[in-house]
XYZ file of N, CA and C in Angstrom:
648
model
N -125.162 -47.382 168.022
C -124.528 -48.063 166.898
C -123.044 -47.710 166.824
N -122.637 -48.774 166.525
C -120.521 -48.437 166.223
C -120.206 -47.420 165.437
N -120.552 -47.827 163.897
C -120.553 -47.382 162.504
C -121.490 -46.120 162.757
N -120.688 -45.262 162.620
C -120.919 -43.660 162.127
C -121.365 -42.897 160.789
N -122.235 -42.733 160.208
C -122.292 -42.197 158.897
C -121.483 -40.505 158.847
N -120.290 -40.747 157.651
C -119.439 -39.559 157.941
C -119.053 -39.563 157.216
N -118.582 -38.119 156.327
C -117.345 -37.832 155.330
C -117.991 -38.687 154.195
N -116.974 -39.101 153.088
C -117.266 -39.731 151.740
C -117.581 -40.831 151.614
N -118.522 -40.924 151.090
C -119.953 -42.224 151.255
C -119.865 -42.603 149.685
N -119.074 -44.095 149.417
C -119.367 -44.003 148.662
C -120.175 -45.133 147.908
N -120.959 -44.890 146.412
C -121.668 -45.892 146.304
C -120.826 -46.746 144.716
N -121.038 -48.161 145.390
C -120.390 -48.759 143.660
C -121.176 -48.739 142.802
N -120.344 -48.810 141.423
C -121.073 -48.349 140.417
C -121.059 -50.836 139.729
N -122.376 -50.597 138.822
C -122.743 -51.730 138.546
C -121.794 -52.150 137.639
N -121.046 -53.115 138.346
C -119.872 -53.917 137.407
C -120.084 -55.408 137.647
N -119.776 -56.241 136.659
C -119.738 -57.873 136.928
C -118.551 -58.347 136.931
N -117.797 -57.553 136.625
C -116.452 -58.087 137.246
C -116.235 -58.182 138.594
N -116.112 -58.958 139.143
C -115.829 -58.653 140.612
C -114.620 -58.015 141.263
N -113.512 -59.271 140.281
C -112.088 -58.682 140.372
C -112.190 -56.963 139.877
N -112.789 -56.454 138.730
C -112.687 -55.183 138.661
C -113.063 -54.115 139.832
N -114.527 -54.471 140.705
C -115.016 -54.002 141.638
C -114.048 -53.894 142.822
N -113.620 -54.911 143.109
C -113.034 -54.885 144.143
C -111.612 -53.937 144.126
N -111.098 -53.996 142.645
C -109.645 -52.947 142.668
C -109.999 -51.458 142.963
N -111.299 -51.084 142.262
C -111.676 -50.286 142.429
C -112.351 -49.517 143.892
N -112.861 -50.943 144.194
C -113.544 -49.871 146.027
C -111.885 -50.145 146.791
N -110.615 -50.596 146.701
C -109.615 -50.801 147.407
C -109.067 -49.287 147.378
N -108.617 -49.132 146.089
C -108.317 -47.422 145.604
C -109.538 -46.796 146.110
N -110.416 -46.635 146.606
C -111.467 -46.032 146.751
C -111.139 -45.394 148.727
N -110.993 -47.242 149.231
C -110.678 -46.983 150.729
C -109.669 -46.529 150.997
N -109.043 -46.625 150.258
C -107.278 -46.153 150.676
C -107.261 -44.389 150.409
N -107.900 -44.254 149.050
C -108.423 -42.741 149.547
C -108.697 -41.618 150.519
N -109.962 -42.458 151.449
C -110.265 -41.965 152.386
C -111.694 -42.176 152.528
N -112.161 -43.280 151.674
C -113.847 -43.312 151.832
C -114.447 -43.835 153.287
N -115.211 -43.503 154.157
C -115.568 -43.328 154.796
C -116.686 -44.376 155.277
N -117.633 -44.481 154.190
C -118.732 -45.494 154.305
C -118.385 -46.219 152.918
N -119.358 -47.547 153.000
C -119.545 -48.010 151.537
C -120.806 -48.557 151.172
N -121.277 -48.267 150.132
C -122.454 -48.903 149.883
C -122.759 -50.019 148.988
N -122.927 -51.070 148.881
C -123.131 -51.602 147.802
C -124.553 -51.628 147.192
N -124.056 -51.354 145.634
C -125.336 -51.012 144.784
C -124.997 -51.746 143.603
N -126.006 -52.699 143.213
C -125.984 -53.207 142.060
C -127.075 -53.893 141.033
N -127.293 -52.781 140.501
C -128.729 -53.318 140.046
C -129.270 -54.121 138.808
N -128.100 -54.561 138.277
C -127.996 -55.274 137.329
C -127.417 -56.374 137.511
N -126.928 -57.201 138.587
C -126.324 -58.138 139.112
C -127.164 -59.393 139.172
N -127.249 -60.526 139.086
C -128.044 -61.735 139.330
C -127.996 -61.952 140.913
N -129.024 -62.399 141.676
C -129.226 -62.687 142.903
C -127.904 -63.012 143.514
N -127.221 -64.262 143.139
C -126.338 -65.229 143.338
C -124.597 -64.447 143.239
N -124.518 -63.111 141.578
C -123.720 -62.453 142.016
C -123.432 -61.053 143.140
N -124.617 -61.203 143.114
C -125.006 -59.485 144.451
C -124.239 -60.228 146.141
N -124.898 -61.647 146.204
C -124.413 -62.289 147.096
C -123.065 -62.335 147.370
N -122.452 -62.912 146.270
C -120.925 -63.173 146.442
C -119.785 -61.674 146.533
N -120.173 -60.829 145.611
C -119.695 -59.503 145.643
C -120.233 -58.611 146.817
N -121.060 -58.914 147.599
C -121.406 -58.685 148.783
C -120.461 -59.062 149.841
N -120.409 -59.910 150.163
C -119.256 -61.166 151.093
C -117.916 -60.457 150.513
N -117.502 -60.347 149.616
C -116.238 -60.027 148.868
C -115.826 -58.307 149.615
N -117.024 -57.896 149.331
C -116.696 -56.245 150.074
C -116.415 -56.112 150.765
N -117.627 -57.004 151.748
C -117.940 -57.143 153.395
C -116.252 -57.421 154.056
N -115.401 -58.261 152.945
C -114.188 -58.728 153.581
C -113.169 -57.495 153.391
N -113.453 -57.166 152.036
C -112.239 -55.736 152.260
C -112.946 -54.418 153.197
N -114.027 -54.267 153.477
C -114.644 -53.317 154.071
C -113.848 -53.427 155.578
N -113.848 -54.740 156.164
C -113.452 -55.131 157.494
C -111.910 -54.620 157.485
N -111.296 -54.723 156.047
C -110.128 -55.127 156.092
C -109.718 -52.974 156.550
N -110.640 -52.172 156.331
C -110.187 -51.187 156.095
C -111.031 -50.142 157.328
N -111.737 -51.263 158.807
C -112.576 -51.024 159.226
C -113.679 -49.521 158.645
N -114.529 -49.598 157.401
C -115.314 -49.187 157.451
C -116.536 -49.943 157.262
N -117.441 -49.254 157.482
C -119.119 -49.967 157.375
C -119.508 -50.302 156.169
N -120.115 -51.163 155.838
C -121.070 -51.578 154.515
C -122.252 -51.366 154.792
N -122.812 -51.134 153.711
C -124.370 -51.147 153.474
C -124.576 -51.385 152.746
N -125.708 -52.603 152.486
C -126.428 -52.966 151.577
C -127.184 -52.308 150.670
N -127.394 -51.807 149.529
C -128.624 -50.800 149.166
C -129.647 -52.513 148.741
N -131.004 -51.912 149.128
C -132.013 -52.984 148.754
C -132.367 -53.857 149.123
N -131.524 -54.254 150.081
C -131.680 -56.058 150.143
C -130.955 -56.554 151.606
N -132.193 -56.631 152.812
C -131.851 -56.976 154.205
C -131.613 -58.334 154.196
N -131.709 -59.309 153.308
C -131.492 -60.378 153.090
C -130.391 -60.566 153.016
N -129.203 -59.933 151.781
C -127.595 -59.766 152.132
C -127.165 -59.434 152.866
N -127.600 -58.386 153.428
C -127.253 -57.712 154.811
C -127.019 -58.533 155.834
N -127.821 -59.535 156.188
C -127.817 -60.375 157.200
C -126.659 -61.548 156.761
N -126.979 -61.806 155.622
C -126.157 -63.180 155.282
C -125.193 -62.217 155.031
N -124.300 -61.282 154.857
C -122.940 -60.985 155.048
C -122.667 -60.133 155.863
N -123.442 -60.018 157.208
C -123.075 -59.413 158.540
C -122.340 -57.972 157.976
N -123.464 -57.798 157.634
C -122.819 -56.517 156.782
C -123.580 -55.183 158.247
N -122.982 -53.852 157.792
C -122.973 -52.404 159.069
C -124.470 -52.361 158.822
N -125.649 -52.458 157.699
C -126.665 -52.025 157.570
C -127.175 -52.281 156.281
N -128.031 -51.680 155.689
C -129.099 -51.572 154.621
C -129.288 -50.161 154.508
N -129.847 -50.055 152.886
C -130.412 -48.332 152.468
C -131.029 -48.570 151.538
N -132.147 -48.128 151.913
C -133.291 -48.443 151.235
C -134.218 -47.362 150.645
N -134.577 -47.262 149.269
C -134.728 -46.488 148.775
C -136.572 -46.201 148.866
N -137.174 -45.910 148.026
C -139.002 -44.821 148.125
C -139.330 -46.229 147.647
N -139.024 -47.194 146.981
C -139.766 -48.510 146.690
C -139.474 -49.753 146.850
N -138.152 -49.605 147.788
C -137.232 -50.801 148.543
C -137.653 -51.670 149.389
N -138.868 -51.581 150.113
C -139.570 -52.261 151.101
C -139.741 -51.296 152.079
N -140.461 -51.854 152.692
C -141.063 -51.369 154.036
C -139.449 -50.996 155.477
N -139.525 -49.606 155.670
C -138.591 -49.506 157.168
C -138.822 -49.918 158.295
N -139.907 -50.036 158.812
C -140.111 -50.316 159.786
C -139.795 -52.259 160.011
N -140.267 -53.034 158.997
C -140.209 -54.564 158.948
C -138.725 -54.455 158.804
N -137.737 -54.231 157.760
C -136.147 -53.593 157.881
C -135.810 -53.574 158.885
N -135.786 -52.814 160.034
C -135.424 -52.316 161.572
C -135.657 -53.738 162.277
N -137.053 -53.973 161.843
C -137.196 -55.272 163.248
C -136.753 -56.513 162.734
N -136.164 -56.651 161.556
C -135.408 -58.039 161.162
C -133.791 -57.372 161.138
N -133.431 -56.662 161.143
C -132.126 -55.829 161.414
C -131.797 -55.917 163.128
N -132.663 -55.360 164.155
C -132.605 -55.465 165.279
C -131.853 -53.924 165.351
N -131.660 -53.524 166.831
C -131.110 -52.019 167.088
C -129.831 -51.858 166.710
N -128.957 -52.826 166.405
C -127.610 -52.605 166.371
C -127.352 -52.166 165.073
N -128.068 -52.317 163.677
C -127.362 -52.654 162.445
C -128.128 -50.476 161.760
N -127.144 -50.293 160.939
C -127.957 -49.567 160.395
C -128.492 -49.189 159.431
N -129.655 -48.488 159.542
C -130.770 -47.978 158.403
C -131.164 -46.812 158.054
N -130.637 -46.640 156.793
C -130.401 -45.449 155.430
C -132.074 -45.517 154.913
N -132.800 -44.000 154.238
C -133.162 -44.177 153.333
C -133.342 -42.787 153.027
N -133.863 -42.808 151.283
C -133.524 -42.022 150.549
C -135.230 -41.192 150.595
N -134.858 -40.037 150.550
C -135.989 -39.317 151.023
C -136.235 -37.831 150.156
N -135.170 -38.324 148.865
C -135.260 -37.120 147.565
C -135.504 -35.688 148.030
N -136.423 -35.036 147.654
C -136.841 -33.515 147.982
C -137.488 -32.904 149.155
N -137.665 -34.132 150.284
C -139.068 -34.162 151.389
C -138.903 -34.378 152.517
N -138.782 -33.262 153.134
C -138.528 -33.322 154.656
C -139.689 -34.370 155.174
N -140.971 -34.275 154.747
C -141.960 -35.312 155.189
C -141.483 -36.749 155.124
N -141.158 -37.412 154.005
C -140.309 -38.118 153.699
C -139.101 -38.707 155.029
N -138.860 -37.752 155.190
C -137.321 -38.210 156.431
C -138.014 -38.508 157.978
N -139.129 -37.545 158.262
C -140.106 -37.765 159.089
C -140.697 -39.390 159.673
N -140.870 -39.584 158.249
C -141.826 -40.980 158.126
C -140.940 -41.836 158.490
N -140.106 -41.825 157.634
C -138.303 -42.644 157.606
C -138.111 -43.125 158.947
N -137.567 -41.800 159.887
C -137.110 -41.759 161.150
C -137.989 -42.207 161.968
N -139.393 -42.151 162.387
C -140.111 -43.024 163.000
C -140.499 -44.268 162.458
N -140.191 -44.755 161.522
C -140.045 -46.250 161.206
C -138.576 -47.150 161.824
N -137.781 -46.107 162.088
C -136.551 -46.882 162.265
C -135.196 -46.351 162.045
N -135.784 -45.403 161.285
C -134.117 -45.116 160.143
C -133.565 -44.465 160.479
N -131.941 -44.516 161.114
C -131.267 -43.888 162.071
C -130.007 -43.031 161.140
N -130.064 -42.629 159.903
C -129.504 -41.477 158.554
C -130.925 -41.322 157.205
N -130.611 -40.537 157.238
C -131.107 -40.443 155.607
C -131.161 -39.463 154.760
N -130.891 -39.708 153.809
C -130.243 -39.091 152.279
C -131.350 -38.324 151.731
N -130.868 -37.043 150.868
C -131.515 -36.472 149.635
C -130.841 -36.039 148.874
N -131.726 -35.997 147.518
C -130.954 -35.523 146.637
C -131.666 -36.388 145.346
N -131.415 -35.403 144.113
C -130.355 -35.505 143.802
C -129.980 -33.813 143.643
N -128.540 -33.238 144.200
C -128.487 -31.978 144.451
C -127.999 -31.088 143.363
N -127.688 -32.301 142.386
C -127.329 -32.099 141.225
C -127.260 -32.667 139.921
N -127.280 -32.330 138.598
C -127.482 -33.157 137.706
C -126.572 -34.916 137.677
N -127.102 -35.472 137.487
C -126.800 -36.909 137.579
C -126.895 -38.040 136.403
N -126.185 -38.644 135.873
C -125.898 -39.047 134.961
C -126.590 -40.792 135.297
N -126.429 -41.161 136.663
C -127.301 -42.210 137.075
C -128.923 -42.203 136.954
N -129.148 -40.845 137.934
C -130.341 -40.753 137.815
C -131.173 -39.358 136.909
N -131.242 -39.626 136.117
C -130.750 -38.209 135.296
C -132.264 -37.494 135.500
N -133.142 -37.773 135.908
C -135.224 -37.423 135.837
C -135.196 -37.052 137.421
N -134.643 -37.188 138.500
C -134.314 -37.103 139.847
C -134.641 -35.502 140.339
N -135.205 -35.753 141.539
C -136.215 -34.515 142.031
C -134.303 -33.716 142.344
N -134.722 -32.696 142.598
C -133.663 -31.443 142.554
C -133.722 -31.002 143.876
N -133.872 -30.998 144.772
C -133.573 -30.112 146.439
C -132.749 -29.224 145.930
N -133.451 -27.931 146.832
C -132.058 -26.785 146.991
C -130.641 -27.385 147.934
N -130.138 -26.527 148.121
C -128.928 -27.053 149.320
C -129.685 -26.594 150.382
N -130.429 -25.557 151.147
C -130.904 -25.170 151.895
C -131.561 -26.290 152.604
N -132.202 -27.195 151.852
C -132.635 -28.388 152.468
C -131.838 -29.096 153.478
N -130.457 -29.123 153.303
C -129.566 -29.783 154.358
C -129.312 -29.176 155.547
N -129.550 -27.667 155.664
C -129.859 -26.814 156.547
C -130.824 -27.427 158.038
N -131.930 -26.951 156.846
C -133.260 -27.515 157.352
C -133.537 -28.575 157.992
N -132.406 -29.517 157.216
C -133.034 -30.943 158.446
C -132.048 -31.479 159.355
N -130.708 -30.400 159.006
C -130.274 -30.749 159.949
C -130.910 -29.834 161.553
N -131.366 -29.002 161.760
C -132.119 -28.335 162.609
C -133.289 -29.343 163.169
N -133.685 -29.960 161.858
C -134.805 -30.669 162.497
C -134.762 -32.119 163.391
N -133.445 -32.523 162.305
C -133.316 -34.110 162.832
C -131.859 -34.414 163.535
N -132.038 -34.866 164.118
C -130.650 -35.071 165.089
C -129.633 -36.544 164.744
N -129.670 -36.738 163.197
C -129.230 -37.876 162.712
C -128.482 -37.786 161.457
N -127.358 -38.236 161.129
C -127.063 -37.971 159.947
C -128.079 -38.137 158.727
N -127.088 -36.681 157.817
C -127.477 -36.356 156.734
C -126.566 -36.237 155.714
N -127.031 -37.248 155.105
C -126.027 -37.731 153.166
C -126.680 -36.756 152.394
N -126.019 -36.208 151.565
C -125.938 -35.400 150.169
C -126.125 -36.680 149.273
N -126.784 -36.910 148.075
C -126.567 -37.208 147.066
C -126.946 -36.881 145.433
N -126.191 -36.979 144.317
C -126.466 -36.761 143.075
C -125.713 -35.938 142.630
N -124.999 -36.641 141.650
C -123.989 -35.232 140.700
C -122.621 -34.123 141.527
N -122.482 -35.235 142.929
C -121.460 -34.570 143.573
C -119.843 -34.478 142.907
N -119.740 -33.713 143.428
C -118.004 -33.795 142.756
C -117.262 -33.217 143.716
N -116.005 -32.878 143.528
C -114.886 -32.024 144.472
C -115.011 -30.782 143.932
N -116.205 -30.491 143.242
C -116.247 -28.784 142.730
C -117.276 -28.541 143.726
N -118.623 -29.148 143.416
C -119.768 -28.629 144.004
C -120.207 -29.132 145.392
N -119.286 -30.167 146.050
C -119.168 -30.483 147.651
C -119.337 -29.354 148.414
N -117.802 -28.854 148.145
C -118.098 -27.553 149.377
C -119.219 -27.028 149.592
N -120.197 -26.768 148.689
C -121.505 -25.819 149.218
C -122.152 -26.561 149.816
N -122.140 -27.694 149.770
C -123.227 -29.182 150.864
C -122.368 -29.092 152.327
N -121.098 -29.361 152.395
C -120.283 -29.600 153.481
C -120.157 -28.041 154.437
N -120.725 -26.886 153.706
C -120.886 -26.130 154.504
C -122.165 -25.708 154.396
N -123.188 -26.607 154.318
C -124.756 -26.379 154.820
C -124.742 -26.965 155.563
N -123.772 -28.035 156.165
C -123.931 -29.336 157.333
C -124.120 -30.260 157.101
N -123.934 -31.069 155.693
C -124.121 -32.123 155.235
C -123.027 -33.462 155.862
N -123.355 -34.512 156.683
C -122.495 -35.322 157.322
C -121.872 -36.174 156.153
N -122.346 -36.208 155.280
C -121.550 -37.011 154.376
C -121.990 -37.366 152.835
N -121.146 -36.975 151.722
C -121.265 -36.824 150.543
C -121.396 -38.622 149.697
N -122.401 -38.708 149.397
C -122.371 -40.152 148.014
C -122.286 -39.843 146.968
N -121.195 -40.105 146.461
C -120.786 -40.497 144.956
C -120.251 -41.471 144.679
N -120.734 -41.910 143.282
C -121.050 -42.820 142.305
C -119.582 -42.427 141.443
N -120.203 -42.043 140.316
C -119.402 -41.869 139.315
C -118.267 -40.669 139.229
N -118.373 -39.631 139.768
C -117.261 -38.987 140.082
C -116.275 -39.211 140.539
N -116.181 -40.328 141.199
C -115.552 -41.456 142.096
C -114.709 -42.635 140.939
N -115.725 -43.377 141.085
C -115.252 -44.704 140.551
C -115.247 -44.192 138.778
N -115.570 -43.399 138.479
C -114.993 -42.737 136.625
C -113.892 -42.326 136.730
N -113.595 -42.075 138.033
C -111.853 -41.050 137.839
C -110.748 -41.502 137.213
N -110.260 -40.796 136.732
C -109.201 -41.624 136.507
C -107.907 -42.406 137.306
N -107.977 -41.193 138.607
C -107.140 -42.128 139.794
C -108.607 -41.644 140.855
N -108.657 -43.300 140.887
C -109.395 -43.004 142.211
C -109.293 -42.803 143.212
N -107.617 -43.215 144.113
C -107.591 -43.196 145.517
C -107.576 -41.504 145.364
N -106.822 -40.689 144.375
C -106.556 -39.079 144.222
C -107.954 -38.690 144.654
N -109.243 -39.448 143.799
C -110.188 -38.284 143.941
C -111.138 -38.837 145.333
N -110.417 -39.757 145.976
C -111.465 -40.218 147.210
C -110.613 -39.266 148.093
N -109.410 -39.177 148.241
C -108.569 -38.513 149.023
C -108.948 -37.057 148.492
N -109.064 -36.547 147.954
C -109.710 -35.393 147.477
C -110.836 -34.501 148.060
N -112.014 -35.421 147.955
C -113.211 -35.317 148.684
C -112.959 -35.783 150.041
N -112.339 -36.601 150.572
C -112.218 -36.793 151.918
C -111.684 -35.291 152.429
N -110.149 -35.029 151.969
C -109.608 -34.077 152.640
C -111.019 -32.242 153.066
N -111.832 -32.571 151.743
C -113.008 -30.938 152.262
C -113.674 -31.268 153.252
N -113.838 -32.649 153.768
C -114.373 -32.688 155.020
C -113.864 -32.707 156.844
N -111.978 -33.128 156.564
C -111.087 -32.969 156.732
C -111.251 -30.963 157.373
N -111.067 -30.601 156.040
C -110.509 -28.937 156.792
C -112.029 -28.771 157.197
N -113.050 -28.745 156.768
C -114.241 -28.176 157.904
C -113.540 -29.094 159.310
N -113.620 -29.637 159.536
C -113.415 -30.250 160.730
C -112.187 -29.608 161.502
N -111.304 -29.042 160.894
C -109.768 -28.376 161.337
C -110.146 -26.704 161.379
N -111.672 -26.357 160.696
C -111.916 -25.315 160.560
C -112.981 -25.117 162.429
N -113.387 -25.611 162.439
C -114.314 -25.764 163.660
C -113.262 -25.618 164.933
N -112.476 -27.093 164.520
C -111.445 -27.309 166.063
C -110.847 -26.033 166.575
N -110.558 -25.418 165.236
C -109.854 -23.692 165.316
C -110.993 -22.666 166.032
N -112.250 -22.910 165.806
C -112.930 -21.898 165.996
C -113.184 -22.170 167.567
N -113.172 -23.390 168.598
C -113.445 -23.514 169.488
C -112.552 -22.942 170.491
């Protein structure tokens, strides 16, 4: 696959403005965001579509990847990097074979290494846990230690997303368990300058990486 899962992953937060969305993931890329996800769960079919296409065009514009959360159906109709699909999103394996090998596939696998297991032999070439911290999205959300990112990264040879309640305080302890790349929501797109706090979180993944090159 082209598209790399890396560094600051981030996910939009549910807006119907479009024009608002879009100012916002622009300050977002110019930051330093890395991946993008689109998430919108309050959106009508017809606007998920169009604000889909709309991303898909600034996403290109800033070559990073999109991903769909939910819905291989947009994915396809806006030639979008992939899909991420969550514990009640549909089936991975049917995902993969209407996706084909090229596109890629996220899913969310909360507290359970079993979970990522299942995932990865269905298809799914990253996948996420969490939430690693309190979360204002998902506020009832299973809790993983950080040790967990340890763990699978030993086990699985594929990227691994952090998510829930991340910030530029409590990153560092994920980014030095081996976490390939941090999702945030609202720490992000609440900021008050967003490109500051995407460039922010980009740069801690930044010095691990300047920290390594040194050590070699």
């Amino acid at each position: 696959m082209s598209a790399r899962i890396a560094g600051l992953y981030a996910i939009t937060p549910d807006l119907a403005d479009t024009a608002g969305l879009l100012s916002r993931v622009r300050a977002a890329l110019a930051g330093g965001v890395r991946v993008l996800q689109y998430r919108n769960k309050t959106a009508t079919p017809g606007l998920r579509l169009a604000q889909a296409r709309a991303l898909q065009t600034l996403c290109t514009e800033f070559s990073v990847p999109l991903i769909i959360n939910d819905s291989v159906d947009i994915a396809i109709a806006v030639d979008a990097a992939g899909v991420h699909l969550g514990g009640d999103d549909g089936d991975l394996a049917a995902a993969r074979t209407r996706l084909g090998p090229d596109k890629l596939l996220g899913a969310s696998c909360y507290d359970r290494i079993e979970l990522a297991q299942t995932a990865i032999a269905a298809g799914a070439d990253h996948v996420a846990f969490g939430s690693f911290f309190v979360s204002a999205i998902k506020p009832g959300a299973a809790r993983p230690p950080v040790g967990l990112i340890t763990q699978a990264k030993q086990q699985f040879n594929l990227p691994i997303i952090a998510i829930g309640g991340i910030t530029a305080q409590n990153a560092p302890q994920l980014i030095a368990a081996g976490v390939d790349a941090v999702a945030v929501i609202s720490a992000l797109f609440a900021a008050p300058d967003i490109a500051a706090t995407a460039r922010e979180l980009h740069l801690l993944f930044e010095a691990r990486h300047e920290k390594k090159s040194k050590a070699l």
